[in-house]
Structures are given as structure tokens and as C-alpha cells.
Amino acid sequence: MTQQWMNAAVLYGREDLRLEQVPVPQPEAGEIVVRVGAALTCGTDLKVYRRGYHAKMLKPPMLFGHELAGWVEAAGAGCTRFQVGDRVVPLNSAPCDACFFCERGQQNLCEDLLFNNGAYAEYLRVPARIVEKNTLLVPDDLPLEFAALTEPLACVVRGLEESGARPGDSMIVIGAGPIGLMFMHAAALAGIDVTAVVKRAEQAASAQRLGARQVLSIEGLTGASEIIAAARTLTPEGRGADVVIEAVATPATWEWAVEMVRKGGVVNFFGGPPSGTVVALDTNRLHYGDVTLKASFHHTPATCRTAFKLISSRRFASAEFVTGRTGLGEIPAVFRGMLERSATNGKRDIKTAILMGER
Ligand SMILES: [Zn+2]
Ligand SMILES: [Zn+2]
């Protein structure tokens, strides 16, 4: 058979993303090849683009992007779960289900977590383990760009479960990037009373539309103590929130989170700052305040299914998250733009769908 070629984004290093012609993958036994319908930009990808690597997921040069949905184009020998033409979401990882962590239900920490990247391409090879354990069939009426939200929402669902918040609890979410907004929305749908701490005016509007009852915009506030005090006045009797979610990934916001929670409350550090980062926390406040600190990473096959169900039910406002659309040829420019706008605080899309289009 003659070799077919496709367009794919290849990350070569820090801020060096190129669109190239690479061979169309062929499925080995148990694998599928997916024709990508929609791939979504993600804060993690931006982080990897900025740093030039990811501690767990990839080393350049490498195919890039991990949130997608598409059609099964080809299935390898022995693959019985899917047929050519099926619409699917292949998740970006699958656990081994045999190691110390998997046996304790912490598949997100699997010692042999198998990652898959390469969503910003016409076709994606999906390894057999992900086909078997973490690829989901998309209902006919669900747009692929919505189905592609499964991965980030699965991380959020896990973070929400780990925080132990119950309906009626008060929750502060610091940060209104895509993940912060998803947290607010998922929490509000679960009956949690959400207060959003945001930086920019357009984020305040999004937070409100997605279910935050109160929004604190920190523009104009000077210094951590003023921001913390303002957030605490928005909590029941000013005692602090039952749960605080940090979704900015800076040491400063990690420290704010601990100051915004109530005695006996839970802080979940959801944003991952660069390695080597340290924070200073008040030991007295933690100990005598009986504060629980958590830091959630990634997702499990179970939370992927919970997230997928929420998206499929249409209760989750997917359209609020996919605010930009463009073609694969624009992908280097999309990342340059995301970097620029995050540096200048400019208005930006929540997520951009890279659409490969119907054929
Ligand atoms: Zn992501
Ligand atoms: Zn494992």
C-alpha cells in the first residue's frame, strides 16, 4: 500500500510548534486510528508549549494536543469494541489496572499510565489499552466539539469528588480560565454555592452565566490581604468557604486558598505550578484550623465516564466553553496568540476548537 500523508502539529521545543506532513498512522493489533473531527486547545497544552516539555506526558519533537473526538477510520486486528465510522472520544491516557496505585483506585497515579498525544492532526493512532479502557462512543446528536470536552471535565469531576463538597456547601473557586470555569459550572450543577474569584471583567460574566452566585473581581484590589478579606466577606458569616479550589497554578493563589477556607474546610490545589515552586503556609492556621489540603491530578476511567455522561445529558453548557473555531493550518498562530494574550491579559477564547471538518 502506498504511504498516505497527513497534516499534523509537531512540538519541537519551547514555543516551537510546526505544522508538518507526517505519515498517516496504521492501526496495529487492538488499536484504532481516529479521523479527528474536533480538537480543543487546553491550558495544559499552552503550559507545555511555553515550557517546551511536560514532566509526564511528552518530550519533543512530538505530536501535540490531547482533547479530541472523531470517527474511527480504521481498526486493527482483534479490535471488537468499535467499528469503522463510529464517533468516539479516545481519552488521553489509560491506567494498567495492576500496579499499587491502580489496585487502590488511584488510577490517575498509575505507575505505568499510558499517555497519548497528537490531537492537532488529521488522524490519531489510539493505543490498544486506551481503546479497551478509555474510549467512549459518542451519541449521534452530540457535536464532536462538545464530546471533546470529556478530558478536562473528567479532571474537574475528579477534583470535585475529592473535595467532598455536598449540595448547599459554599465553595470559592480561584481562577476563571477554562478549568476554573468548568469547576464553577460542575459545582453549581451539583447544587454547590459557588463564589468565583476572577481577574478580568469578561471572566466575571462567564462565571455568572455558568452558575457562580457571587463573583469577586480582583481588578483594583491591591495585595493578598485585601483580596483574601474581600473573598471572606462573601462567605457565610465571613468564616471562610467550606471548600476552596485553586485553579490558577501560582504559589500566590495557593497561599490565598488556605486563607479563604473555613476552619475544618478543604482546600484543593487544582492548578499545577512549575516544578521547583514552593509556598509558605501558616502552620498554626492549618493545625488549629483543622484544614484539609488536597491536590488533585488528572482523571480516572470512572471520572471520564461521569464527565462524558454530564456532557451527553446536555445539562453541562458545553457551548459556553467552545468559543472559538478554526482550521488545523492556524494551529501555530492559535498558540502564539494564546501566549501573547496570557502575557498581556487580553480577551481570549475559553477554548478554540480545531475543526478538521466532515469529508
Ligand atoms: Zn486538557
Ligand atoms: Zn497502574
Coordinates of C-alpha atoms and ligand atoms in Angstrom, one line a residue:
M1 CA 0.0 0.0 0.0
T2 CA 1.3 3.5 -0.8
Q3 CA 2.1 5.6 2.2
Q4 CA -0.5 8.3 2.9
W5 CA 0.4 11.6 4.4
M6 CA -1.4 14.0 6.7
N7 CA -1.0 17.4 8.3
A8 CA -0.1 17.3 12.0
A9 CA 1.2 19.8 14.6
V10 CA 4.6 18.8 15.9
L11 CA 6.1 20.4 19.0
Y12 CA 9.8 20.8 18.7
G13 CA 10.5 22.7 21.9
R14 CA 9.7 25.9 23.7
E15 CA 7.3 28.0 21.6
D16 CA 8.2 26.0 18.6
L17 CA 5.1 24.4 17.1
R18 CA 5.1 23.5 13.4
L19 CA 2.6 22.1 11.0
E20 CA 4.1 19.2 9.1
Q21 CA 3.4 16.4 6.8
V22 CA 3.7 13.1 8.6
P23 CA 2.7 9.5 7.7
V24 CA -1.0 8.6 8.4
P25 CA -0.8 6.1 11.2
Q26 CA -1.9 2.5 10.6
P27 CA -3.5 0.5 13.4
E28 CA -1.6 -2.4 15.0
A29 CA -3.5 -5.2 16.7
G30 CA -6.1 -3.8 19.1
E31 CA -5.5 -0.2 18.0
I32 CA -7.8 2.2 16.2
V33 CA -7.0 5.2 14.0
V34 CA -9.3 8.1 14.5
R35 CA -10.0 10.7 11.9
V36 CA -10.1 13.8 14.1
G37 CA -13.3 15.8 13.9
A38 CA -12.6 18.4 16.6
A39 CA -9.6 19.0 18.8
L40 CA -9.7 21.6 21.6
T41 CA -7.0 23.9 22.9
C42 CA -6.2 23.5 26.5
G43 CA -4.3 25.3 29.3
T44 CA -2.1 22.2 29.8
D45 CA -1.1 22.4 26.1
L46 CA -0.3 26.1 26.5
K47 CA 1.9 25.3 29.5
V48 CA 3.7 22.6 27.6
Y49 CA 4.1 25.0 24.6
R50 CA 5.6 27.6 26.9
R51 CA 8.0 25.3 28.8
G52 CA 8.8 23.0 25.8
Y53 CA 8.1 19.8 27.7
H54 CA 5.7 18.1 30.1
A55 CA 7.1 16.1 33.1
K56 CA 4.7 13.2 32.5
M57 CA 3.2 13.5 29.1
L58 CA 5.7 14.3 26.4
K59 CA 9.2 15.0 25.2
P60 CA 9.7 16.9 21.9
P61 CA 9.7 16.6 19.0
M62 CA 6.3 15.1 19.4
L63 CA 2.7 15.1 18.1
F64 CA 0.7 17.5 20.2
G65 CA -2.8 18.0 21.6
H66 CA -4.9 15.7 23.7
E67 CA -8.6 16.7 23.7
L68 CA -10.5 15.4 20.7
A69 CA -13.3 13.5 19.2
G70 CA -13.7 12.0 15.8
W71 CA -14.6 9.0 13.6
V72 CA -13.0 5.5 13.7
E73 CA -11.2 5.4 10.4
A74 CA -9.5 2.0 10.7
A75 CA -9.5 -0.7 13.3
G76 CA -6.5 -3.1 13.9
A77 CA -6.8 -6.9 14.2
G78 CA -8.8 -8.1 17.1
C79 CA -10.5 -4.8 17.9
T80 CA -14.1 -5.6 18.6
R81 CA -15.2 -2.6 20.6
F82 CA -15.5 -0.2 17.7
Q83 CA -16.3 -0.3 14.0
V84 CA -15.2 1.9 11.2
G85 CA -17.4 5.0 11.2
D86 CA -18.2 5.1 14.9
R87 CA -18.0 8.5 16.5
V88 CA -15.6 8.3 19.6
V89 CA -13.8 10.2 22.3
P90 CA -10.4 8.5 22.8
L91 CA -9.1 9.8 26.2
N92 CA -5.5 10.8 26.5
S93 CA -4.5 8.1 29.0
A94 CA -5.3 4.7 30.3
P95 CA -4.0 3.0 33.5
C96 CA -2.5 -0.5 33.8
D97 CA -5.1 -1.7 36.5
A98 CA -2.4 -3.9 38.0
C99 CA 0.0 -1.6 40.0
F100 CA 0.0 -0.5 43.6
F101 CA -2.0 2.7 42.8
C102 CA -4.4 1.2 40.4
E103 CA -5.3 -1.5 42.9
R104 CA -6.2 1.2 45.4
G105 CA -8.5 3.0 43.0
Q106 CA -6.0 5.8 42.2
Q107 CA -5.6 5.0 38.5
N108 CA -4.7 8.7 37.9
L109 CA -1.4 7.9 39.7
C110 CA -0.8 4.6 37.8
E111 CA 2.9 3.8 37.7
D112 CA 2.5 2.9 34.0
L113 CA -0.1 5.4 33.0
L114 CA -0.1 5.3 29.2
F115 CA -0.5 8.8 27.6
N116 CA -1.5 9.6 24.0
N117 CA -1.0 12.9 22.3
G118 CA -1.5 14.1 18.7
A119 CA -5.0 15.6 18.6
Y120 CA -3.9 18.5 16.4
A121 CA -3.7 16.3 13.3
E122 CA -5.9 14.8 10.7
Y123 CA -5.6 11.3 12.2
L124 CA -4.7 9.9 15.6
R125 CA -3.4 6.5 16.5
V126 CA -5.0 5.2 19.7
P127 CA -3.1 2.5 21.6
A128 CA -4.8 -0.7 22.4
R129 CA -5.0 -0.1 26.1
I130 CA -6.8 3.2 25.6
V131 CA -9.1 1.6 23.0
E132 CA -10.0 -1.1 25.5
K133 CA -10.3 1.0 28.7
N134 CA -10.8 4.7 27.9
T135 CA -12.5 5.3 24.6
L136 CA -16.2 6.3 24.6
L137 CA -18.9 6.0 22.0
V138 CA -20.4 9.5 21.2
P139 CA -24.2 9.7 20.8
D140 CA -25.3 10.7 17.3
D141 CA -26.8 14.0 18.4
L142 CA -23.8 15.2 20.4
P143 CA -21.4 17.5 18.5
L144 CA -17.9 16.2 18.4
E145 CA -16.5 19.6 19.7
F146 CA -18.6 19.1 22.8
A147 CA -17.6 15.4 23.2
A148 CA -14.0 16.6 23.2
L149 CA -14.6 18.4 26.5
T150 CA -14.7 15.0 28.2
E151 CA -10.9 15.0 29.2
P152 CA -10.8 18.4 31.0
L153 CA -14.2 17.8 32.6
A154 CA -13.0 14.4 33.8
C155 CA -10.2 16.1 35.7
V156 CA -12.6 18.6 37.2
V157 CA -15.1 15.8 38.2
R158 CA -12.4 14.0 40.0
G159 CA -11.2 17.2 41.7
L160 CA -14.8 17.9 42.8
E161 CA -15.3 14.4 44.1
E162 CA -12.0 14.6 46.0
S163 CA -13.0 17.9 47.6
G164 CA -16.0 16.2 49.2
A165 CA -18.3 19.2 48.7
R166 CA -22.0 18.5 49.2
P167 CA -25.1 20.3 47.9
G168 CA -25.5 23.6 49.8
D169 CA -21.9 23.8 50.7
S170 CA -20.1 27.1 50.0
M171 CA -17.2 26.9 47.5
I172 CA -14.7 29.6 46.4
V173 CA -13.1 28.9 43.0
I174 CA -10.0 31.0 42.4
G175 CA -9.3 31.4 38.7
A176 CA -11.6 31.6 35.7
G177 CA -9.6 30.1 33.0
P178 CA -11.2 27.1 31.2
I179 CA -10.6 24.8 34.2
G180 CA -11.8 27.3 36.8
L181 CA -14.9 28.0 34.8
M182 CA -15.6 24.2 34.4
F183 CA -15.2 23.8 38.1
M184 CA -17.7 26.5 38.8
H185 CA -20.2 25.1 36.4
A186 CA -19.8 21.5 37.5
A187 CA -20.1 22.5 41.2
A188 CA -23.1 24.7 40.5
L189 CA -24.8 21.8 38.7
A190 CA -24.1 19.7 41.8
G191 CA -26.0 22.2 44.0
I192 CA -22.9 23.8 45.5
D193 CA -23.0 27.6 46.3
V194 CA -20.1 29.0 44.2
T195 CA -18.2 32.2 44.6
A196 CA -15.8 33.0 41.8
V197 CA -12.6 34.9 42.3
V198 CA -11.6 36.3 38.8
K199 CA -9.2 38.7 37.2
R200 CA -11.0 40.2 34.2
A201 CA -14.4 41.6 33.5
E202 CA -15.3 39.1 30.8
Q203 CA -14.4 36.3 33.1
A204 CA -16.9 37.6 35.7
A205 CA -19.7 37.4 33.0
S206 CA -18.8 33.8 32.1
A207 CA -18.6 32.8 35.8
Q208 CA -22.1 34.2 36.4
R209 CA -23.6 32.5 33.3
L210 CA -22.1 29.2 34.4
G211 CA -23.7 29.3 37.8
A212 CA -21.4 31.3 40.2
R213 CA -23.8 33.1 42.6
Q214 CA -21.2 35.7 43.6
V215 CA -18.2 37.0 41.7
L216 CA -15.2 38.8 43.2
S217 CA -13.2 40.7 40.6
I218 CA -9.8 41.4 42.0
E219 CA -9.0 44.1 39.5
G220 CA -8.3 47.2 41.6
L221 CA -7.6 45.3 44.8
T222 CA -4.1 45.7 46.0
G223 CA -2.2 42.9 47.7
A224 CA -3.1 39.5 49.0
S225 CA -4.6 40.6 52.3
E226 CA -7.2 42.9 50.6
I227 CA -8.1 40.1 48.2
I228 CA -8.4 37.5 51.0
A229 CA -10.5 39.8 53.1
A230 CA -12.8 40.6 50.2
A231 CA -13.3 36.9 49.5
R232 CA -14.0 36.0 53.1
T233 CA -16.7 38.7 53.4
L234 CA -18.6 36.8 50.7
T235 CA -18.7 33.6 52.7
P236 CA -21.3 32.6 55.3
E237 CA -20.8 34.9 58.4
G238 CA -17.3 35.7 57.0
R239 CA -15.9 32.4 58.4
G240 CA -14.4 31.3 55.1
A241 CA -15.7 28.8 52.5
D242 CA -16.4 25.1 53.1
V243 CA -14.2 24.3 50.1
V244 CA -11.7 26.4 48.2
I245 CA -10.5 25.4 44.8
E246 CA -7.2 26.9 43.4
A247 CA -7.3 26.9 39.6
V248 CA -4.6 29.4 38.7
A249 CA -1.4 27.4 39.3
T250 CA 0.7 30.1 41.0
P251 CA 2.3 29.9 44.5
A252 CA 0.5 33.2 45.5
T253 CA -3.0 31.8 44.7
W254 CA -2.1 28.5 46.6
E255 CA -1.5 30.7 49.6
W256 CA -4.7 32.7 49.2
A257 CA -6.7 29.5 49.0
V258 CA -5.5 28.5 52.5
E259 CA -6.6 31.9 53.9
M260 CA -10.0 31.7 52.3
V261 CA -11.1 28.4 53.7
R262 CA -13.1 28.0 56.9
K263 CA -11.9 26.0 60.0
G264 CA -12.4 22.3 59.2
G265 CA -12.7 23.1 55.5
V266 CA -11.0 21.6 52.5
V267 CA -8.6 23.2 50.0
N268 CA -7.9 21.6 46.7
F269 CA -4.9 22.9 44.9
F270 CA -6.0 22.0 41.4
G271 CA -3.5 24.1 39.4
G272 CA 0.0 22.7 39.0
P273 CA 2.7 25.4 39.2
P274 CA 6.1 24.8 37.6
S275 CA 8.4 22.2 39.3
G276 CA 10.7 23.7 42.0
T277 CA 8.0 26.1 43.1
V278 CA 7.5 26.4 46.9
V279 CA 4.8 28.1 49.0
A280 CA 4.7 29.4 52.6
L281 CA 1.8 28.3 54.7
D282 CA 0.8 29.3 58.2
T283 CA 1.2 26.1 60.2
N284 CA -0.9 27.4 63.1
R285 CA -3.8 28.1 60.8
L286 CA -3.6 24.7 59.2
H287 CA -3.3 22.8 62.5
Y288 CA -5.6 24.7 64.8
G289 CA -8.0 25.3 62.0
D290 CA -8.0 21.6 61.2
V291 CA -7.7 22.4 57.5
T292 CA -7.5 19.6 54.9
L293 CA -5.2 20.2 52.0
K294 CA -5.6 18.2 48.8
A295 CA -4.1 18.4 45.3
S296 CA -5.9 16.6 42.5
F297 CA -4.1 15.5 39.4
H298 CA -5.6 14.1 36.2
H299 CA -8.6 11.7 35.9
T300 CA -9.6 8.1 36.1
P301 CA -11.6 6.0 33.7
A302 CA -14.6 6.3 36.1
T303 CA -14.5 10.1 36.2
C304 CA -14.1 10.2 32.4
R305 CA -17.4 8.3 32.2
T306 CA -19.1 10.6 34.7
A307 CA -17.9 13.7 32.8
F308 CA -19.0 12.2 29.5
K309 CA -22.5 11.5 30.8
L310 CA -22.8 15.0 32.1
I311 CA -21.8 16.4 28.7
S312 CA -24.1 13.9 26.8
S313 CA -27.0 14.9 29.1
R314 CA -26.7 18.5 27.8
R315 CA -27.0 19.8 31.4
F316 CA -23.4 20.8 31.0
A317 CA -23.3 24.1 29.0
S318 CA -20.6 22.9 26.5
A319 CA -21.3 25.7 24.1
E320 CA -20.1 28.2 26.7
F321 CA -16.6 26.6 26.7
V322 CA -16.0 26.2 23.0
T323 CA -16.0 29.9 22.0
G324 CA -13.5 29.8 19.0
R325 CA -13.3 27.7 15.9
T326 CA -10.6 27.5 13.3
G327 CA -8.8 25.1 10.9
L328 CA -5.7 23.0 11.5
G329 CA -3.5 25.3 9.4
E330 CA -4.0 28.0 12.0
I331 CA -2.7 26.0 15.0
P332 CA 0.8 27.6 15.3
A333 CA -0.9 31.0 15.2
V334 CA -3.5 30.0 17.7
F335 CA -0.8 29.1 20.2
R336 CA 1.2 32.2 19.5
G337 CA -2.0 34.2 20.2
M338 CA -2.8 32.3 23.4
L339 CA 0.7 33.0 24.7
E340 CA 0.5 36.7 23.8
R341 CA -2.9 37.2 25.3
S342 CA -2.0 35.5 28.5
A343 CA 1.1 37.8 28.8
T344 CA -0.9 40.9 28.1
N345 CA -4.1 39.9 29.9
G346 CA -6.1 40.4 26.6
K347 CA -9.5 39.0 25.9
R348 CA -9.3 35.4 24.7
D349 CA -11.4 32.4 23.7
I350 CA -12.1 30.0 26.5
K351 CA -11.3 27.1 24.2
T352 CA -10.7 27.0 20.5
A353 CA -12.0 24.0 18.5
I354 CA -9.6 23.0 15.7
L355 CA -12.1 21.6 13.2
M356 CA -10.9 19.1 10.6
G357 CA -14.4 19.1 9.0
E358 CA -16.7 16.5 7.5
R359 CA -15.3 14.7 4.5
Ligands
ZN1 ZN -6.5 19.3 28.6
ZN2 ZN -1.4 1.1 37.3

